[in-house]
Coordinates of C-alpha atoms and ligand atoms in Angstrom, one line a residue:
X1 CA -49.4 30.3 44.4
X2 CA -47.1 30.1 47.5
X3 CA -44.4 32.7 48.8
X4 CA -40.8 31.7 49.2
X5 CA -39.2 31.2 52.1
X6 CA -35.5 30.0 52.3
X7 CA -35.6 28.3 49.0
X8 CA -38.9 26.4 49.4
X9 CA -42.6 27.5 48.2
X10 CA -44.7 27.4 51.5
X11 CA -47.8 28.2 52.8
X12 CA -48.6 30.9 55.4
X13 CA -48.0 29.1 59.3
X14 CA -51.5 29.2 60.0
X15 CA -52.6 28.4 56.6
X16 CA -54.9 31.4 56.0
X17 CA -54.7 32.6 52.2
X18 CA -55.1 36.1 50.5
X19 CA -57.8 36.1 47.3
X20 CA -55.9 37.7 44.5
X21 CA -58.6 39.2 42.3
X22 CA -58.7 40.3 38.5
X23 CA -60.1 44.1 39.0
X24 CA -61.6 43.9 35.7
X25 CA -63.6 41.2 36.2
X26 CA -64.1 40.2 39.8
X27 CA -62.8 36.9 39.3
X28 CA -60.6 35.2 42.1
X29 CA -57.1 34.2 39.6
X30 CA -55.5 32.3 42.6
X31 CA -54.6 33.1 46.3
X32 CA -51.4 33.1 48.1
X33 CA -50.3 32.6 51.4
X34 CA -51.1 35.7 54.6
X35 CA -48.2 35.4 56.3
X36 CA -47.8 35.5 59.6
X37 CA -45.0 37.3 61.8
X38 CA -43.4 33.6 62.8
X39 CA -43.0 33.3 58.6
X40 CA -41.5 36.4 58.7
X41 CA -39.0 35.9 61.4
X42 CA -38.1 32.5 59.6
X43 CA -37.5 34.4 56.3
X44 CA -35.1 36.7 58.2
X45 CA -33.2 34.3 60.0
X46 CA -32.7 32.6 56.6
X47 CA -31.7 35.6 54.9
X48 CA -29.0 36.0 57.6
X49 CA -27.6 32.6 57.4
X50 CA -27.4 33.5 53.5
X51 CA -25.9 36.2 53.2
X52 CA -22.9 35.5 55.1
X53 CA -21.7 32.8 51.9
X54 CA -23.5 35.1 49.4
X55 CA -21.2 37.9 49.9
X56 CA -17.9 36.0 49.9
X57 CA -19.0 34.8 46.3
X58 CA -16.6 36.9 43.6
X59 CA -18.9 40.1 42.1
X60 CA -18.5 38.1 39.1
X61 CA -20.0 34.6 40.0
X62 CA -22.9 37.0 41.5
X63 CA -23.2 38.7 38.1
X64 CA -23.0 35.2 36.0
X65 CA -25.7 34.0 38.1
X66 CA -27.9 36.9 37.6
X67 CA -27.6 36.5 34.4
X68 CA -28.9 33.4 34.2
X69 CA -32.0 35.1 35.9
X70 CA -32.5 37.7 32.9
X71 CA -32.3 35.1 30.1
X72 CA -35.1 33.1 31.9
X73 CA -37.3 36.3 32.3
X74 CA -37.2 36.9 28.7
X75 CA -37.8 33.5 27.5
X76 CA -41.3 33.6 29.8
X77 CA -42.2 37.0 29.2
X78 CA -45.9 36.2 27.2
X79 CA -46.9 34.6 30.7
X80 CA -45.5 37.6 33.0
X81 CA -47.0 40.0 30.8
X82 CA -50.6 38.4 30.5
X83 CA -50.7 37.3 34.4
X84 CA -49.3 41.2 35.0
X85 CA -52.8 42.5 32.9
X86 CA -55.1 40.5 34.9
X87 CA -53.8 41.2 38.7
X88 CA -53.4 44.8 37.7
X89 CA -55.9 45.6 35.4
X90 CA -53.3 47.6 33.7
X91 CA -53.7 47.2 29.8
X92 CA -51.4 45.3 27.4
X93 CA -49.4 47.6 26.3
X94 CA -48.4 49.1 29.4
X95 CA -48.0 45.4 31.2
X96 CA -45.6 44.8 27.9
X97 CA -43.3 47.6 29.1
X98 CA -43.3 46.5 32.9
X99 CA -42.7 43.2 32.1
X100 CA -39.7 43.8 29.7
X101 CA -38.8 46.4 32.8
X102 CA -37.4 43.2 35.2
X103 CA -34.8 41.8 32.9
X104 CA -33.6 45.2 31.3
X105 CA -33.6 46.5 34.7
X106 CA -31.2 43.6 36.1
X107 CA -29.0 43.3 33.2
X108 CA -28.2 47.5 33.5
X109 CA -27.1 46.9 36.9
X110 CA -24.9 43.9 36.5
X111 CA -23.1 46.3 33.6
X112 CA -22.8 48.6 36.1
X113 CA -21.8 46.6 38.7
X114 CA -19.0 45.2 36.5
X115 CA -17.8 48.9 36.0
X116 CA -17.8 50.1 39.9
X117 CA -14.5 51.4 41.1
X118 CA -13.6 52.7 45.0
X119 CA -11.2 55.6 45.9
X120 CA -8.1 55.6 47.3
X121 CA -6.7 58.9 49.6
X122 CA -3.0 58.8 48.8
X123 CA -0.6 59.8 51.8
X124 CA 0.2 63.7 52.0
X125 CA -2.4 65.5 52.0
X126 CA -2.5 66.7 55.2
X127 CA 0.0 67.3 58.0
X128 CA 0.8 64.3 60.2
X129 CA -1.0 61.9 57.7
X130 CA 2.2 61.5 56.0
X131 CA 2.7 57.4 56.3
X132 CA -1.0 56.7 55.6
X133 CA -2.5 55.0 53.0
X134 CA -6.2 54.7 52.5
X135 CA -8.5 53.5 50.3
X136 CA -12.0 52.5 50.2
X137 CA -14.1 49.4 49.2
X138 CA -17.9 48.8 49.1
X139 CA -19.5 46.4 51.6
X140 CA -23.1 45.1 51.8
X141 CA -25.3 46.0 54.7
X142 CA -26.5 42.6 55.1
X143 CA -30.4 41.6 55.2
X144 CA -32.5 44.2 53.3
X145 CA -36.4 43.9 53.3
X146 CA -37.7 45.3 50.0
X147 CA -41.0 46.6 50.1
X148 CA -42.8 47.0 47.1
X149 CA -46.5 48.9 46.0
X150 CA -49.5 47.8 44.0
X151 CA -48.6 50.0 40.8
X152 CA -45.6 49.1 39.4
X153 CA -44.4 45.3 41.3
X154 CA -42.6 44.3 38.8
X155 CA -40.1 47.7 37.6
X156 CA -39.5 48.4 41.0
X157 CA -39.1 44.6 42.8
X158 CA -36.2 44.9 39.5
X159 CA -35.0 48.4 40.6
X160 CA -34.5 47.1 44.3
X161 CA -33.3 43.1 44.3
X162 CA -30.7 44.4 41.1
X163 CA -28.6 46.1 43.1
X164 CA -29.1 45.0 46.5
X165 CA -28.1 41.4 45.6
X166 CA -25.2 42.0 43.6
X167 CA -23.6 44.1 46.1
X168 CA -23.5 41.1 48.2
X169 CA -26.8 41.5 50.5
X170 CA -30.1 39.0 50.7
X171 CA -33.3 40.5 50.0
X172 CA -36.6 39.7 51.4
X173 CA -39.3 41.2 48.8
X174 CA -42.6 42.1 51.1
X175 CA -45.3 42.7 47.7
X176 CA -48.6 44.0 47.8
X177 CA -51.2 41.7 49.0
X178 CA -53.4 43.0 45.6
X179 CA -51.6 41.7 42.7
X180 CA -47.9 39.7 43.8
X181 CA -48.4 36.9 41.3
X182 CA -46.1 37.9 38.4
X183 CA -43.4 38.6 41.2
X184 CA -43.6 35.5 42.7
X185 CA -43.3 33.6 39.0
X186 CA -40.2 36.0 38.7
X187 CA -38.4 35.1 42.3
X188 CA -39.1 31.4 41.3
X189 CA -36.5 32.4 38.2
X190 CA -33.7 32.9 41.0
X191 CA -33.4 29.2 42.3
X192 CA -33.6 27.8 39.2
X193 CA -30.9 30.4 37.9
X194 CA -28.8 28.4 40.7
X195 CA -29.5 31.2 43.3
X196 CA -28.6 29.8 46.9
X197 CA -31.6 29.6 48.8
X198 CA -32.6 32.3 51.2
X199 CA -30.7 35.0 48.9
X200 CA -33.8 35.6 47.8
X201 CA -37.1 35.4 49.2
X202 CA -41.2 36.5 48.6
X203 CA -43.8 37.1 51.5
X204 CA -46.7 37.6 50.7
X205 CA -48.6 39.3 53.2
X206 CA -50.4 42.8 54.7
X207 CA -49.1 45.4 57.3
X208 CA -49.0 42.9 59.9
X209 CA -46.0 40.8 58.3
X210 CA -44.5 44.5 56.9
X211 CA -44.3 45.9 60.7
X212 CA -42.4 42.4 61.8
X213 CA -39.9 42.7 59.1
X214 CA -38.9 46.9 59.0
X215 CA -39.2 46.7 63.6
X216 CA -35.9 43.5 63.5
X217 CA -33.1 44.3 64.7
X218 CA -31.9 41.3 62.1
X219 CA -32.5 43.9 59.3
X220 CA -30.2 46.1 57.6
X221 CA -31.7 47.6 55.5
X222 CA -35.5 48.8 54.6
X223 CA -36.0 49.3 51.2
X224 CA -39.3 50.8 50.6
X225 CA -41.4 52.0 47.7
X226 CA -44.8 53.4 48.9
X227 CA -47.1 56.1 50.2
X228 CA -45.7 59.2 52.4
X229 CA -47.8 57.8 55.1
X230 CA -46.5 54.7 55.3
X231 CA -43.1 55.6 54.5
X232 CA -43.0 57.5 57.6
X233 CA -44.1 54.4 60.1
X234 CA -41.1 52.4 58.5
X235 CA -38.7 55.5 59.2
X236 CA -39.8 55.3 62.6
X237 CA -39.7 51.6 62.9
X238 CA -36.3 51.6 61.5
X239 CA -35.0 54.4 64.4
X240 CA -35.3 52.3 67.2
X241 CA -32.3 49.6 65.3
X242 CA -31.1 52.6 63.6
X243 CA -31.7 50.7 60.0
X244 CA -30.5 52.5 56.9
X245 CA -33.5 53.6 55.1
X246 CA -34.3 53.7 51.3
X247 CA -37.7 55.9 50.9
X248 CA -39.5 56.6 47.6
X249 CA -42.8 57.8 48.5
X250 CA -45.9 59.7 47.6
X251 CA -46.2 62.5 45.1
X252 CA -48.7 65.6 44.0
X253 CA -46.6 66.5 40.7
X254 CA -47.1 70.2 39.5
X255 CA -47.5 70.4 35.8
X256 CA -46.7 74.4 35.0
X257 CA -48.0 75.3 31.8
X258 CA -46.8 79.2 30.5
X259 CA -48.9 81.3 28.0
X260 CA -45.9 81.0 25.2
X261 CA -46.1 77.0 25.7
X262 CA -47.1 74.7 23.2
X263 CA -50.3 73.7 24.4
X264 CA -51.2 71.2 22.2
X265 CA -47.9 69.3 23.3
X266 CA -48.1 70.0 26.9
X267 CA -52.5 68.8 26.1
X268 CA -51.4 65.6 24.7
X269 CA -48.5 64.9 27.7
X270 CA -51.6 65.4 30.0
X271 CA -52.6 61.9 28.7
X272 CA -49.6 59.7 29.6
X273 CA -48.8 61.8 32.5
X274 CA -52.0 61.3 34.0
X275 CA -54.0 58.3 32.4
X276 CA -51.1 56.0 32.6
X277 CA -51.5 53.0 35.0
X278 CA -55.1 54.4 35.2
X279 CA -53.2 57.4 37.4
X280 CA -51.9 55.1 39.8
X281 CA -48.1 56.7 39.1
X282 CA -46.3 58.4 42.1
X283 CA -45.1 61.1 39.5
X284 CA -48.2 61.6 37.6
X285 CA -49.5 64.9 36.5
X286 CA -51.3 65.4 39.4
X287 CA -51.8 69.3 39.4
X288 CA -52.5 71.0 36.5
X289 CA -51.4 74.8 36.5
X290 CA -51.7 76.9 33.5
X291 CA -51.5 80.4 32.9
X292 CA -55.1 82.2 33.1
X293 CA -54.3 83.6 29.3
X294 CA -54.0 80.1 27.7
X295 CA -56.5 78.5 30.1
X296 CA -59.6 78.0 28.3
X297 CA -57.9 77.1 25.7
X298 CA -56.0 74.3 27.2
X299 CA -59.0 73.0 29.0
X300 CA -61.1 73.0 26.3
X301 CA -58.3 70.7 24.1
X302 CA -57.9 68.5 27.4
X303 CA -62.1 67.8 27.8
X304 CA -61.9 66.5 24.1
X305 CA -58.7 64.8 24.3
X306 CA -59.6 62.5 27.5
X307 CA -63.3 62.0 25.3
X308 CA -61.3 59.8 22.9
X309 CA -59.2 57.7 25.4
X310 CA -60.3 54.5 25.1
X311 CA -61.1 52.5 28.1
X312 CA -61.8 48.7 28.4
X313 CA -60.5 45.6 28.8
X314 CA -57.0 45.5 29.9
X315 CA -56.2 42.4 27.7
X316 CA -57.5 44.0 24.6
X317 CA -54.3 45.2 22.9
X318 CA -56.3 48.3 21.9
X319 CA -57.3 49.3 25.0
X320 CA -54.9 52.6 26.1
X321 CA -56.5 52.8 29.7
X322 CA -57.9 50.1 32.0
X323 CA -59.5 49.8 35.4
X324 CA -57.6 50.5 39.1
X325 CA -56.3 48.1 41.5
X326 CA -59.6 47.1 42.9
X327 CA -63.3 48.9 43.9
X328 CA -61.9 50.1 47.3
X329 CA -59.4 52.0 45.2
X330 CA -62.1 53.7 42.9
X331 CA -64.5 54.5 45.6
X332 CA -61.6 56.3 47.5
X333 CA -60.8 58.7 44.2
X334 CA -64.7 59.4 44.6
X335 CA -64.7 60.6 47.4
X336 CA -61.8 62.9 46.7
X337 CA -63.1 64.0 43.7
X338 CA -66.5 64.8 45.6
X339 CA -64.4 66.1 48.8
X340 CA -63.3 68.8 45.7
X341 CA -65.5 69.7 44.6
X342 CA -67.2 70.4 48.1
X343 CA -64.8 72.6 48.3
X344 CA -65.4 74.6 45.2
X345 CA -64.1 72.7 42.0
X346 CA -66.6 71.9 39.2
X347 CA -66.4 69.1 37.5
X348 CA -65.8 69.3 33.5
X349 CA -65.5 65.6 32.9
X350 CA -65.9 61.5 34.3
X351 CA -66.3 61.8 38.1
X352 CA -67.9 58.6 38.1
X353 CA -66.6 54.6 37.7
X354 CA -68.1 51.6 37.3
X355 CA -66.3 48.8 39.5
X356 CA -62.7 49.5 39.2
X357 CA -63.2 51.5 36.2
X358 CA -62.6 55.2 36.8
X359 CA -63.6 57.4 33.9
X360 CA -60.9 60.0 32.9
X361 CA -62.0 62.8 34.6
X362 CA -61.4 66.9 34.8
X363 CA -61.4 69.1 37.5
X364 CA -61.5 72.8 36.6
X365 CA -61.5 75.7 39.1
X366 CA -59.3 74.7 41.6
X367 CA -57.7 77.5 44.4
X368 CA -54.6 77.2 45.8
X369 CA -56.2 76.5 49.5
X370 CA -57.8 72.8 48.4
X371 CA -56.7 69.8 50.0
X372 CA -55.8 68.9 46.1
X373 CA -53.4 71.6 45.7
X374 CA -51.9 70.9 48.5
X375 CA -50.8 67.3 50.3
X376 CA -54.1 65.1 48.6
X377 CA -52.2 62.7 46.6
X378 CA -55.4 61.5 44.3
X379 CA -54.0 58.6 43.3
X380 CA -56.5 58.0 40.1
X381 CA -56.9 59.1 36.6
X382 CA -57.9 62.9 38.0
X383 CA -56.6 66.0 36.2
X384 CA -57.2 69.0 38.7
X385 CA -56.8 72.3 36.7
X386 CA -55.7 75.9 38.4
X387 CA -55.0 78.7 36.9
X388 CA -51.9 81.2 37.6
X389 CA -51.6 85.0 36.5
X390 CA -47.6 85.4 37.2
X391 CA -44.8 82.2 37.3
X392 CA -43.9 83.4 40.5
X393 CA -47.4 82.5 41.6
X394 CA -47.1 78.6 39.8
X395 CA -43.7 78.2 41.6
X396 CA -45.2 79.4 44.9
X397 CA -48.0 77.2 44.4
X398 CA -45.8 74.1 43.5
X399 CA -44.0 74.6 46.6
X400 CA -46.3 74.8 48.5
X401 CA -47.3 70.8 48.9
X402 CA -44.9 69.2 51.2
X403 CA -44.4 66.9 48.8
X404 CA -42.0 66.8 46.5
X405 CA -41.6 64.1 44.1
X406 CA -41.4 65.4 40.3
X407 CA -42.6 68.6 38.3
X408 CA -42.6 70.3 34.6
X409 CA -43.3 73.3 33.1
X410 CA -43.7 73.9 29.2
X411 CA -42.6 77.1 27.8
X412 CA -40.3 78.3 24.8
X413 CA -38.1 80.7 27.0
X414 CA -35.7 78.1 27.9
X415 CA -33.7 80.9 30.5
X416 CA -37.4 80.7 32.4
X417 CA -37.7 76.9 32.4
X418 CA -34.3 76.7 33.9
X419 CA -35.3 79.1 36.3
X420 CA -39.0 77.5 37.3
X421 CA -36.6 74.0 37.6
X422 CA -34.5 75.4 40.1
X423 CA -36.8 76.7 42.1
X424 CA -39.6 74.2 42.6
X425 CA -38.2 71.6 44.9
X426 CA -38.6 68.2 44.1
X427 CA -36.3 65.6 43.0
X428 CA -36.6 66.1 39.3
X429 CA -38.1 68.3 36.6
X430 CA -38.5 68.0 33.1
X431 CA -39.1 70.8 30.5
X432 CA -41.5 70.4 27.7
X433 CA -42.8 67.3 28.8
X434 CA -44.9 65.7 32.1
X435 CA -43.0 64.2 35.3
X436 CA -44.2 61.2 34.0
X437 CA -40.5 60.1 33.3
X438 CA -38.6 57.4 34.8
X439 CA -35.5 56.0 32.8
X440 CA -33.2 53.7 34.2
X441 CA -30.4 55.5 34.3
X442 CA -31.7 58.9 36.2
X443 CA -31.4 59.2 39.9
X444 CA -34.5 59.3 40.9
X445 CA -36.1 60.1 43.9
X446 CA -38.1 62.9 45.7
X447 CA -37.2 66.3 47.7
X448 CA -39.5 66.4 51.3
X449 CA -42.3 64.0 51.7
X450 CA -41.9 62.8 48.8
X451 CA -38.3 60.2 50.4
X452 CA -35.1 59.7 51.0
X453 CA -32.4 58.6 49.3
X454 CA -32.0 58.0 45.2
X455 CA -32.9 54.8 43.1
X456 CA -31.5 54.1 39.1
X457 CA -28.9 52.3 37.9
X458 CA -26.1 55.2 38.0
X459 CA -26.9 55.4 42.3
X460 CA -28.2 52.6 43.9
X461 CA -25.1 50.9 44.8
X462 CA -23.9 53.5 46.7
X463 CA -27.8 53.3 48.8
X464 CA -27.7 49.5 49.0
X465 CA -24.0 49.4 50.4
X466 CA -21.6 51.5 52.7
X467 CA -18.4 53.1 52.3
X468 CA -15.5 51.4 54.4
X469 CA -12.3 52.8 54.8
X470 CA -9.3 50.6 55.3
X471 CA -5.9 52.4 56.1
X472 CA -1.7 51.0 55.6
X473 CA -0.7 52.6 58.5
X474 CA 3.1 53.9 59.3
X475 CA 4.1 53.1 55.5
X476 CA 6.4 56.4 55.2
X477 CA 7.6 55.9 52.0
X478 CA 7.5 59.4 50.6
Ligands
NAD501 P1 -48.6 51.5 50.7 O1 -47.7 52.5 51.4 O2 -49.9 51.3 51.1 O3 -47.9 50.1 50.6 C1 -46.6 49.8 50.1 C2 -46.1 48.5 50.7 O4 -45.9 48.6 52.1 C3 -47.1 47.3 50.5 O5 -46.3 46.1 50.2 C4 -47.7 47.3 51.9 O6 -48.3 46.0 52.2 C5 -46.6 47.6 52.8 N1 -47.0 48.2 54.1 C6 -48.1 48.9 54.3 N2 -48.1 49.4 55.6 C7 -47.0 49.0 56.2 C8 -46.4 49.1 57.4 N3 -47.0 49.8 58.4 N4 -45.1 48.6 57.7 C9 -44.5 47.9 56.7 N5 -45.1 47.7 55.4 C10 -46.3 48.2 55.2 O7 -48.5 52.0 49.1 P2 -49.4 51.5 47.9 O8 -50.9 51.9 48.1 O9 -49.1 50.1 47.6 O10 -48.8 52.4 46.7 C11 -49.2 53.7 46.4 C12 -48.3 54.8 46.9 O11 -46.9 54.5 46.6 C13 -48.6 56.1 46.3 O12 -48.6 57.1 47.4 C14 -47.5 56.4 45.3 O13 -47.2 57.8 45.1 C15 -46.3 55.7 46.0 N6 -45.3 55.3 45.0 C16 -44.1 56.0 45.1 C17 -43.1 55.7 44.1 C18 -41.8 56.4 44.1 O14 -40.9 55.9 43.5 N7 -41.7 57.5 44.8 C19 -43.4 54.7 43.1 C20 -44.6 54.0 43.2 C21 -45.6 54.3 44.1

C-alpha cells in the first residue's frame, strides 16, 4: 500500500518500504512506504495550503461530507475488520468492535458538532464595561499532526481526525509503522467521500518522520496518543513553536479489590481488563490489589479463570485472545516478567510465549517497592497481584505510580468507593468494574504521566480548537 500525501497515493522519496507483518503467522501481508522527512515537509506544506479553503467551508458542507465518509466505512467493514485481525493479531471479535469504532466514532461527533453553541458576555457586568459586547466563536488551530499507537489505530485515528477536521483544521495522521494498513484503506474513504486533497493525509513512517512533523513550526497542533516516554519528547518538541499539545499516554491502572467485594465479579473483570488486546490497553488492569483477607481466594479463582481463556488464531471467531504486535513485543514483557520476579514475585501462571503469543500469565507476591507497582507499564497480558491490609494502604499504593491514567475498586460500601475515587488520582475511576472502559462519550484522559488534555465526543472540540473573543465596542445602549 502507499501513504497519502496531498491527495495522491505515493511512495516514500527514496523509495525504501516498511514490511508489515501478520504477528500470528510471520507472513509479510504487504509493505508501505518509510517516509522520509522531505515527504513530511511536503505533507505539511499541503495541509497548510488546505486548510486555509477547508475552513471557510459552512460546518454543515464539512459535516455532509463526512458523512459521506461513514456510509463508505460501513459498507467495507468485512475487509477493515479482517485486514485489522491480521496486522494486529487481535482476534475477531475484538477487531469487529474497532472496526465498527471509526464510523460510530465520526458520526457522534458530526451530531455534536451540529449541536455546539459559543457564549456571549452581555454588557454590564462590570464597571466601565458598560458599551461592550462580547461574544465568542470557535476557530481551528490550523495543521494538526495526529499521532497514533500500534493498539487501537483504528478507534483512536476516529477519535482524533472526527473532531479535528470538522472544526475546520487539516490533519496529517503519522500511524504506527506495525500495523497502518486498515488506516490507510480508511483515509482512502475521504477523497472518494469528495474530501479536498491535503485535508487529509497518511505517513507512514518511524520516529524519524514523527520528530519532523511535532519540531515545524508549520504545525498547530500535536495530537498524540502513545507511551509516557514518548509523549514527553513531543511536549518538548512542541515548546520550542509553542504548539498546543493533546497527550494521552501511558498507564499502570490500579485495580482495588475490598474484602466485602464481589470477587467473583471483580475475578471475571480481571479478564477483559487485562486479556483484552492481548493487554496491549493503556487502561488495562495492570495492578492487581486485593485485600490480604479475600486474597487467596481471589487468586485462586483468577489461576483457573485465565486456564480456560482460549488462545489462538486471531481469525478464528472463537478465539477470545490472540498474539501481540510482534516478537520484539513478547520478548520485552519477558523480560519484565523475569525482571519481577528477580525482584521477589513468583510466578503462579504463563510466563512464557511462543512467537507473539504471550500466555496469560499471574504474578503473585508483589511489594509495593517493585518497578511493577510503580512506573513499569507491562504492556502484555500480565496480572501482577499485591495484597493490602487497610484501604488507606491500596490508595497510598495507587498513588504512588506517577502515572495516572485509570483505576477501580470493587466493594458494596458505596460511601467507601466514593471515597477511594476521589482520592486516587487519575483521570477516571469506575466502581464495580475494571478501568478497562472507554465510551465515546466520557472525557477521557489521564491525571500526571499519564497526559494532558481530554478526548470523547462531549470535549474534544474544545482541545482541537480555541476560544476567540470578538467585542462591539462603544455600543451604549443600556
Ligand atoms: P509509542 O509512543 O512508541 O508510539 C506512538 C506513535 O508515536 C507511533 O506512531 C510512533 O511511530 C510515534 N513516535 C515514536 N517516537 C516518536 C517521536 N520521538 N516523535 C514523534 N513520534 C514518535 O507508543 P506505542 O508503543 O505505539 O503504544 C503503546 C503506548 O501507548 C502504551 O504506553 C500505552 O499505554 C499508550 N496508549 C495510551 C492511550 C491513552 O489513551 N492514554 C491509548 C493507547 C495507547
Amino acid at each position: 500500500m502507499k501513504m497519502i500525501i496531498d491527495g495522491q497515493k505515493v511512495d516514500s522519496s527514496n523509495g525504501k518500504v516498511i514490511e508489515i507483518i501478520n504477528p500470528a503467522t510471520g507472513e509479510v501481508i504487504d509493505t508501505v512506504p518509510d517516509a522520509t522527512v522531505e515527504d513530511a515537509d511536503r505533507a505539511i506544506a499541503a495541509a497548510n495550503r488546505a486548510q486555509k479553503e477547508w475552513s471557510k467551508l459552512l460546518p454543515i458542507q464539512r459535516a455532509n461530507m463526512l458523512s459521506k465518509v461513514v456510509d463508505l466505512a460501513r459498507a467495507n467493514m468485512d475487509e477493515y475488520i479482517t485486514l485489522l485481525c491480521k496486522e494486529c493479531g487481535k482476534p475477531y471479535t475484538e477487531a469487529v468492535f474497532e472496526a465498527n469504532e471509526f464510523p460510530d466514532l465520526l458520526q457522534e461527533y458530526i451530531e455534536k458538532y451540529k449541536h455546539l453553541e459559543g457564549r456571549v458576555i452581555e454588557n454590564g457586568f462590570e464597571a466601565g464595561q458598560d458599551g461592550n459586547l462580547m461574544f465568542t466563536v470557535r476557530m481551528p488551530y490550523g495543521v494538526s499532526v495526529c499521532l497514533v499507537p500500534f493498539n487501537y489505530p483504528v478507534e483512536l485515528m476516529g477519535q482524533k481526525i472526527s473532531s479535528t477536521l470538522l472544526a475546520g483544521n487539516t490533519a496529517i495522521v503519522k500511524i504506527s509503522p506495525y500495523n497502518p494498513l486498515t488506516c490507510i484503506k480508511l483515509v482512502e474513504l475521504f477523497k472518494e467521500a469528495g474530501i479536498p486533497d491535503g485535508v487529509l493525509q497518511i505517513i507512514t513512517g518511524g520516529v524519524e518522520v514523527g520528530e519532523r512533523l511535532t519540531h515545524s513550526k508549520d504545525v498547530h497542533m500535536i495530537n498524540f496518543t502513545g507511551s509516557t516516554e514518548t509523549g514527553k519528547k513531543i511536549y518538548e518538541a512542541a515548546a520550542q513553536n509553542l504548539t498546543k499539545v493533546a497527550l494521552e499516554l501511558g498507564g499502570n491502572d490500579a485495580f482495588i479489590v475490598c474484602e466485602d467485594a464481589d470477587i467473583d465479579l471483580a475475578v471475571e473483570e480481571v479478564v477483559a481488563g487485562r486479556l483484552l488486546c492481548s493487554g496491549q490497553v493503556c487502561i488495562a488492569a495492570k495492578r492487581l490489589l486485593i485485600q490480604n483477607s479475600v486474597k487467596e481466594e481471589f487468586t485462586n479463582k483468577l489461576i483457573e479463570r485465565f486456564k480456560k481463556v482460549k488462545q489462538g488464531d486471531p481469525l478464528n471467531p472463537e478465539t477470545e485472545m490472540g498474539c501481540m504486535i510482534n516478537v520484539a513485543a513478547a520478548e520485552k514483557v519477558q523480560r519484565q516478567v523475569e525482571h519481577t520476579i528477580a525482584q521477589g514475585a513468583k510466578l503462579a501462571l504463563g510466563g512464557t510465549h511462543d512467537g507473539a503469543f504471550y500466555k496469560p500469565t499471574i504474578l503473585v507476591d508483589c511489594t509495593r517497592d517493585m518497578d511493577v507497582m510503580n512506573d513499569m507499564e507491562i504492556f502484555g497480558p500480565v496480572a501482577s497481584i499485591m495484597g493490602f491490609d487497610t484501604v488507606e494502604e491500596a490508595v497510598d499504593i495507587a498513588n504512588q505510580s506517577t502515572l495516572g491514567l485509570g483505576g477501580c475498586v470493587f466493594t458494596e460500601n458505596m460511601k467507601l468507593a466514593l471515597k477511594v475515587c476521589r482520592e486516587v488520582v487519575t483521570g477516571s475511576m469506575n466502581i464495580n468494574a475494571s478501568s478497562l472502559l472507554r465510551s465515546h462519550e466520557m472525557p477521557f484522559g489521564g491525571a500526571k504521566n499519564s497526559g494532558l488534555g481530554r478526548e470523547g465526543v462531549c470535549v474534544s472540540f474544545d482541545e482541537v480548537t480555541q476560544e476567540k473573543t470578538i467585542v462591539f465596542r462603544n455600543l451604549h445602549i443600556m
